[in-house]
Every structure is written in C-alpha cells, then in structure tokens.
Coordinates of C-alpha atoms in Angstrom, one line a residue:
X80 CA -44.5 14.7 -8.9
X81 CA -43.0 11.2 -8.4
X82 CA -45.3 9.8 -11.1
X83 CA -44.1 12.3 -13.6
X84 CA -40.5 11.4 -12.9
X85 CA -41.1 7.7 -13.3
X86 CA -39.9 5.8 -16.4
X87 CA -42.5 4.9 -19.0
X88 CA -44.2 1.6 -18.4
X89 CA -43.1 0.1 -21.8
X90 CA -39.4 0.5 -20.6
X91 CA -39.9 -1.4 -17.3
X92 CA -42.8 -3.8 -18.0
X93 CA -41.2 -6.1 -20.5
X94 CA -39.4 -9.4 -20.6
X95 CA -36.0 -7.9 -21.3
X96 CA -36.1 -5.4 -18.4
X97 CA -37.4 -8.2 -16.1
X98 CA -34.6 -10.5 -17.1
X99 CA -32.0 -7.8 -16.6
X100 CA -33.5 -6.9 -13.2
X101 CA -33.4 -10.6 -12.1
X102 CA -29.8 -11.0 -13.2
X103 CA -28.7 -7.9 -11.4
X104 CA -30.6 -8.8 -8.2
X105 CA -29.1 -12.3 -8.3
X106 CA -25.6 -10.9 -8.9
X107 CA -26.0 -8.4 -6.0
X108 CA -27.1 -11.1 -3.6
X109 CA -24.2 -13.4 -4.4
X110 CA -21.8 -10.5 -4.2
X111 CA -23.1 -9.5 -0.8
X112 CA -23.0 -13.1 0.4
X113 CA -19.2 -13.1 -0.2
X114 CA -18.7 -10.5 2.5
X115 CA -15.8 -8.8 0.7
X116 CA -14.1 -5.9 2.5
X117 CA -13.5 -2.4 1.1
X118 CA -10.0 -2.4 -0.3
X119 CA -9.4 1.3 0.1
X120 CA -8.5 3.6 -2.8
X121 CA -6.0 3.1 -5.6
X122 CA -4.1 6.2 -4.6
X123 CA -3.5 4.6 -1.2
X124 CA -2.8 1.1 -2.4
X125 CA 0.6 1.1 -0.6
X126 CA -0.2 3.6 2.1
X127 CA 1.1 1.4 4.9
X128 CA 4.6 1.6 3.4
X129 CA 4.7 5.0 1.7
X130 CA 2.6 7.0 4.1
X131 CA 3.3 5.4 7.4
X132 CA 6.7 3.6 7.5
X133 CA 8.9 5.4 5.1
X134 CA 10.0 9.0 5.6
X135 CA 8.7 10.6 2.4
X136 CA 5.9 12.5 4.2
X137 CA 7.8 13.2 7.4
X138 CA 11.3 14.3 6.4
X139 CA 12.3 18.0 6.7
X140 CA 15.3 20.2 7.3
X141 CA 16.1 23.3 9.4
X142 CA 14.3 24.6 12.4
X143 CA 10.5 24.5 12.8
X144 CA 8.0 25.5 15.4
X145 CA 4.2 24.8 15.3
X146 CA 1.8 26.5 17.7
X147 CA -1.8 25.2 17.7
X148 CA -4.8 26.4 19.6
X149 CA -7.8 24.2 19.7
X150 CA -11.1 26.0 20.2
X151 CA -13.6 23.1 19.8
X152 CA -13.7 19.3 19.4
X153 CA -17.2 18.8 18.0
X154 CA -17.3 20.5 15.6
X155 CA -13.5 20.6 15.3
X156 CA -12.0 24.1 15.1
X157 CA -8.3 25.1 15.5
X158 CA -5.8 27.6 14.3
X159 CA -2.1 27.2 14.1
X160 CA 1.0 29.3 13.5
X161 CA 4.1 27.7 11.9
X162 CA 7.6 29.2 11.9
X163 CA 10.5 27.7 9.9
X164 CA 14.1 28.7 9.4
X165 CA 16.9 27.2 7.3
X166 CA 14.7 24.6 5.6
X167 CA 15.5 23.5 2.0
X168 CA 11.8 22.9 1.1
X169 CA 9.1 25.3 -0.1
X170 CA 7.8 26.1 3.4
X171 CA 7.7 29.9 4.0
X172 CA 9.2 31.5 7.1
X173 CA 5.7 31.9 8.6
X174 CA 2.4 30.1 7.8
X175 CA -1.0 30.7 9.3
X176 CA -3.6 27.9 9.1
X177 CA -7.2 27.5 10.2
X178 CA -9.2 24.3 10.3
X179 CA -12.9 23.5 10.7
X180 CA -14.4 20.0 10.6
X181 CA -17.7 18.4 11.2
X182 CA -19.1 14.9 10.2
X183 CA -20.2 16.4 6.9
X184 CA -17.9 19.4 6.2
X185 CA -14.1 19.9 6.4
X186 CA -12.5 23.3 5.6
X187 CA -8.9 24.3 5.9
X188 CA -7.0 27.4 4.8
X189 CA -3.2 28.2 4.8
X190 CA -1.7 31.6 4.2
X191 CA 2.1 31.9 4.0
X192 CA 4.3 35.0 4.4
X193 CA 5.5 34.5 0.8
X194 CA 2.0 35.2 -0.5
X195 CA 1.1 31.5 -1.1
X196 CA -2.5 30.6 -0.4
X197 CA -4.0 27.1 -0.1
X198 CA -7.6 26.2 0.6
X199 CA -9.3 22.8 1.1
X200 CA -13.1 22.2 1.2
X201 CA -14.7 18.8 1.5
X202 CA -18.3 17.8 1.8
X203 CA -19.8 14.4 2.6
X204 CA -23.0 14.0 0.7
X205 CA -23.7 10.5 2.0
X206 CA -21.7 8.2 4.2
X207 CA -20.2 6.7 1.1
X208 CA -19.9 9.7 -1.3
X209 CA -17.5 12.7 -0.6
X210 CA -16.6 15.6 -2.8
X211 CA -13.2 17.3 -2.2
X212 CA -11.8 20.6 -3.5
X213 CA -8.2 21.8 -3.3
X214 CA -7.1 25.3 -4.5
X215 CA -3.6 26.7 -4.4
X216 CA -2.2 30.0 -5.5
X217 CA 1.6 30.0 -5.8
X218 CA 3.8 33.0 -4.9
X219 CA 4.7 33.5 -8.6
X220 CA 1.0 33.7 -9.6
X221 CA 0.5 30.1 -10.8
X222 CA -2.6 28.4 -9.6
X223 CA -3.9 24.9 -9.1
X224 CA -7.4 23.7 -8.7
X225 CA -8.3 20.0 -8.0
X226 CA -11.8 18.5 -7.8
X227 CA -12.2 15.0 -6.4
X228 CA -15.3 12.8 -6.1
X229 CA -14.8 9.6 -4.1
X230 CA -17.3 6.8 -3.6
X231 CA -16.6 4.1 -1.1
X232 CA -18.7 1.0 -1.6
X233 CA -18.9 -2.1 0.5
X234 CA -16.3 -4.0 -1.6
X235 CA -15.0 -1.4 -4.0
X236 CA -13.8 2.3 -4.2
X237 CA -14.2 4.6 -7.2
X238 CA -12.8 8.1 -7.7
X239 CA -13.0 10.8 -10.4
X240 CA -10.5 13.7 -10.2
X241 CA -10.0 16.8 -12.3
X242 CA -6.9 19.1 -12.2
X243 CA -7.3 22.6 -13.6
X244 CA -10.4 21.8 -15.6
X245 CA -11.4 24.5 -18.0
X246 CA -13.7 25.1 -21.0
X247 CA -12.7 28.8 -21.7
X248 CA -10.7 28.0 -24.8
X249 CA -13.7 26.5 -26.6
X250 CA -12.9 23.0 -25.6
X251 CA -12.2 20.8 -22.6
X252 CA -8.6 21.2 -21.1
X253 CA -7.0 19.9 -18.0
X254 CA -6.1 16.6 -16.4
X255 CA -8.8 14.0 -15.6
X256 CA -8.2 10.8 -13.6
X257 CA -10.6 8.0 -13.0
X258 CA -9.8 5.0 -10.8
X259 CA -11.5 1.9 -9.6
X260 CA -10.4 -0.7 -7.0
X261 CA -12.4 -3.9 -6.5
X262 CA -12.1 -6.7 -3.9
X263 CA -12.2 -10.0 -5.8
X264 CA -11.5 -12.2 -2.7
X265 CA -11.2 -11.4 1.0
X266 CA -7.5 -10.8 0.5
X267 CA -7.0 -9.8 -3.1
X268 CA -8.1 -6.5 -4.8
X269 CA -7.6 -5.5 -8.4
X270 CA -8.0 -2.1 -10.0
X271 CA -7.1 0.3 -12.8
X272 CA -6.6 4.0 -13.3
X273 CA -7.3 6.0 -16.5
X274 CA -5.8 9.4 -17.2
X275 CA -6.8 11.9 -19.9
X276 CA -5.1 15.2 -20.3
X277 CA -5.0 18.2 -22.7
X278 CA -2.8 21.2 -21.9
X279 CA -4.3 23.5 -24.5
X280 CA -6.6 23.3 -27.5
X281 CA -3.7 23.7 -29.9
X282 CA -2.1 20.5 -28.5
X283 CA -3.3 16.9 -28.9
X284 CA -4.9 15.1 -25.9
X285 CA -3.0 12.3 -24.2
X286 CA -4.3 9.3 -22.4
X287 CA -2.8 6.6 -20.3
X288 CA -3.9 3.5 -18.4
X289 CA -2.4 1.8 -15.4
X290 CA -3.2 -1.3 -13.3
X291 CA -2.9 -2.1 -9.6
X292 CA -3.2 -5.1 -7.3
X293 CA -3.2 -5.4 -3.5
X294 CA -3.0 -8.5 -1.4
X295 CA -3.7 -8.2 2.3
X296 CA -3.4 -10.7 5.2
X297 CA -3.5 -10.3 8.9
X298 CA 0.2 -9.3 9.3
X299 CA 1.5 -8.4 5.8
X300 CA 0.4 -6.5 2.7
X301 CA 1.8 -6.6 -0.8
X302 CA 0.9 -4.3 -3.6
X303 CA 2.0 -3.5 -7.2
X304 CA 1.2 -1.1 -9.9
X305 CA 2.0 -1.1 -13.6
X306 CA 1.8 2.5 -14.8
X307 CA 2.0 4.0 -18.3
X308 CA 5.3 4.4 -20.1
X309 CA 6.8 1.4 -18.4
X310 CA 6.9 2.4 -14.7
X311 CA 6.5 -0.5 -12.2
X312 CA 6.1 0.1 -8.5
X313 CA 5.9 -2.5 -5.8
X314 CA 5.7 -2.5 -2.0
X315 CA 5.7 -4.9 0.9
X316 CA 4.6 -4.2 4.5
X317 CA 5.1 -6.5 7.4
X318 CA 4.0 -6.2 11.0
X319 CA 6.8 -7.8 12.9
X320 CA 5.3 -7.3 16.4
X321 CA 2.8 -5.2 18.2
X322 CA 5.1 -2.1 18.1
X323 CA 7.3 -2.8 15.1
X324 CA 6.5 -2.4 11.4
X325 CA 8.8 -2.7 8.3
X326 CA 8.3 -2.0 4.7
X327 CA 10.0 -2.2 1.3
X328 CA 9.2 0.1 -1.7
X329 CA 10.6 -0.4 -5.2
X330 CA 10.2 1.9 -8.2
X331 CA 11.5 0.7 -11.6
X332 CA 11.3 2.8 -14.8
X333 CA 11.8 1.6 -18.4
X334 CA 12.0 5.0 -20.1
X335 CA 13.3 5.3 -23.7
X336 CA 15.7 8.1 -24.5
X337 CA 17.9 9.1 -27.4
X338 CA 21.1 7.4 -26.2
X339 CA 19.2 4.2 -25.5
X340 CA 17.7 4.2 -28.9
X341 CA 21.1 4.3 -30.5
X342 CA 22.1 1.3 -28.3
X343 CA 19.0 -0.6 -29.2
X344 CA 17.0 -0.6 -26.0
X345 CA 15.3 1.5 -23.3
X346 CA 17.1 2.8 -20.3
X347 CA 16.4 1.2 -16.9
X348 CA 16.4 3.3 -13.7
X349 CA 15.1 2.1 -10.4
X350 CA 15.3 2.8 -6.7
X351 CA 14.5 0.7 -3.6
X352 CA 13.9 1.9 -0.1
X353 CA 13.7 -0.2 3.1
X354 CA 12.3 1.3 6.3
X355 CA 11.2 0.4 9.8
X356 CA 8.9 2.0 12.3
X357 CA 9.0 1.4 16.1
X358 CA 6.3 2.8 18.4
X359 CA 7.5 3.4 22.0
X360 CA 5.1 4.4 24.8
X361 CA 5.5 8.1 24.1
X362 CA 7.5 8.3 20.9
X363 CA 7.9 6.9 17.4
X364 CA 11.2 6.1 15.6
X365 CA 11.5 5.7 11.9
X366 CA 14.6 4.7 9.9
X367 CA 15.1 4.3 6.2
X368 CA 17.9 3.3 3.8
X369 CA 17.6 3.4 0.0
X370 CA 19.6 2.2 -3.0
X371 CA 20.9 5.7 -3.8
X372 CA 23.0 5.7 -0.6
X373 CA 20.7 7.8 1.6
X374 CA 20.3 6.9 5.3
X375 CA 17.5 8.7 7.1
X376 CA 15.9 8.6 10.6
X377 CA 13.2 10.5 12.3
X378 CA 12.2 10.5 16.0
X379 CA 9.0 12.0 17.3
X380 CA 8.9 12.4 21.1
X381 CA 5.9 13.4 23.1
X382 CA 7.4 15.2 26.1
X383 CA 4.1 16.1 27.7
X384 CA 0.5 16.3 26.5
X385 CA 0.8 19.7 24.7
X386 CA 4.5 19.5 23.7
X387 CA 6.2 17.3 21.1
X388 CA 9.7 17.3 19.7
X389 CA 10.7 15.9 16.2
X390 CA 14.3 15.2 15.1
X391 CA 15.1 14.4 11.5
X392 CA 18.5 13.5 10.0
X393 CA 19.7 12.3 6.6
X394 CA 23.1 11.3 5.3
X395 CA 23.7 11.0 1.5
X396 CA 26.7 8.7 1.1
X397 CA 27.0 9.3 -2.6
X398 CA 27.1 13.1 -2.4
X399 CA 28.8 13.2 1.0
X400 CA 26.1 15.6 2.4
X401 CA 24.1 15.6 5.6
X402 CA 20.8 17.3 6.6
X403 CA 19.3 17.9 10.0
X404 CA 15.9 19.1 11.1
X405 CA 14.4 19.9 14.5
X406 CA 10.8 20.8 15.2
X407 CA 8.8 21.8 18.3
X408 CA 5.0 21.4 18.4
X409 CA 2.8 22.9 21.0
X410 CA -0.9 22.2 21.1
X411 CA -3.0 24.2 23.6
X412 CA -6.5 23.1 24.6
X413 CA -8.5 24.1 27.6
X414 CA -9.7 21.7 30.3
X415 CA -13.2 22.1 29.2
X416 CA -12.3 20.8 25.7
X417 CA -10.5 17.8 27.2
X418 CA -13.5 17.0 29.3
X419 CA -15.7 17.4 26.3
X420 CA -13.6 14.9 24.3
X421 CA -13.8 12.3 27.1
X422 CA -17.6 12.6 27.3
X423 CA -18.1 12.4 23.5
X424 CA -20.1 9.3 22.4
X425 CA -19.1 7.1 19.5
X426 CA -21.8 8.8 17.3
X427 CA -20.1 12.2 17.9
X428 CA -16.6 10.7 17.0
X429 CA -17.4 10.5 13.2
X430 CA -14.3 12.1 11.6
X431 CA -14.6 14.9 9.1
X432 CA -14.3 14.1 5.4
X433 CA -10.5 14.6 5.2

C-alpha cells in the first residue's frame, strides 16, 4: 500500500529534486541551529497588556455570583451556575455551563436563561496542531460559527480561521482569516494577517492585509500592528518587579469620512490606556486610566480556597458617570480531587487544547 502511494521515481530521482532537497535540508539545519523560540500567535501579539494588565477582559457591572462544582481533574470535568443582576452587558440573569477537558479534547457548553447557546469544541491532532470550533446561537435567532486551525512550530505560528463559512448560495461566502508569525531573531518576531470576506453572492468580495511585529526581552515586551484602513495599534509591557507589571496600549485610526474629504484630509481618532497590575499573596489589584477620561480598578481577593470576591469600579470623567460591580465565586471540590491533583505527575498535567 505504501508503494502505491509513493511519488513516481522520475519526480524524485532527478537533479532538480535533489538540489531542492539539499537546499531545504541545509536551510532547515541552519534554522534549527539558531534556536529561535516560538513567538506565540498574531492574535495574542500584545496579550501581556490587553489580556493580563488592562481591564478589558475583566470589567463588569452589577452583582454576580458563580458557583462551580469540580467532579474530576484528569480528565477535567466541572459544571457551573452563574447568576447576575443589574449588569449593563449581555450576560443573562442565569447561565449554566459544563466543561470537559483532556490532553486531546476540550468541550464547553453554555446555556443562558434568555435562550442563548454557546458551544466550544477543540481537538489536538498532534502536539503542534489544534482544531477549534465555536458555535453561538443568539436569543434573536442569529448564529455564529467559527472554525480555527492553529499550528505551533518551533519558531513560528500559523493560523487559518473561518467565520460563518457557507457554499449554499452557489459560491463561497463568509470571513476567512489567515495569519503567520515568525521569529527572525531570539527577540524579534514579524508576521502578517490576510482577511478575505464576502457577505453574499450578490456583493463583491473584500480583502485586507495587516502586519505585526513583536520584540521581547527578559523584562519588557513591545508590539505593533499596522492594520487595513489605516489603523495602528501599539503596546508596551514592563515587569517592574516580581509582583508588579505595567502596560500601555495605543490605538490610532486614520479613517476617511465625508466631512474630512471636504476639509482635504482623513480624520484622526485615537485612544491610549495605561494600566498596572499588582499581585499580593492572596489577591490581585488592577488599575487603568485612558485618554477618554475613564478611571477603572479591579480587585480580586481569595478569601479561602473555595471562595473569591471581585470588586470592579469605573468613573467616566467626561460623562460624569460611575459603574460598580461585585462578584462572588465559589468553587467546590472534594478532598479526593485535591489529593488527586497533588499526586498528578507532570505527564498528566498537559492542559486541554483551550
């Protein structure tokens, strides 16, 4: 069977194929000798600032309570109940969630009291290749389907995404995103992202190309992205001490509009946010101020092993408004599970393909 699948000899046993093979082998050996690290993905090029220091992914308003019951650690299996009241976001009053994770499979489902449904299913084909799916059904009937294929090489990361792909109209519609990030030195990584989209067959397809760069040292990281339609984003992360981190994130848009065309130039709109994170022994404090006049803070306090409190506050100086949020989290796990976690070997600690 293997002989039947092999390429014909005239394609492999010739001078051109031999020269190409030698060149590729030499290039691979020199590339491996550099010892370049994996730079991460282009989506997370500024994750230290946007997803860890700043409050974009942590801020909330109103009252919230999360109750989680852990049934297993390897494989991971837990269910949670979330209650919220007085929030200004899209979170329903009640949300039920179930999660299952193993070194190869990760599955999570969320069902809200408003009828919204979200399901995530990931599968790790190899240690370097992961396929991710994300499906959402909104309360109004709208749906979203996302397919991701991520490959993590020794010194590069490649990704191919599809949002609501379809061929039912007689042609390909949806949004398709391909990205690639390559380490060129031990500190510098360069990459690009290409987007192709077509909403319907009666509309013209659109494409865009953006570029990204990331420079990392032992205690600071700088990144920048030049996106389509004149959008520039830049961030800087600095580790001030063992427990203190700080970051700056800037977004600048050069967007043309009708009024700007009459004046002879594009409009310029930008925001800058500065934040800091401090890790105490049993709590974490984050603070942020931006150029629009908003001052925000968030405190996460671990009272005991199963109980955690979170306080969030925001003051908008320009609009003269204030927002507050308070959350209580309770995670219950039996003593057997705690003992199981302590006895787990490093081989069993492989995280699921989140």
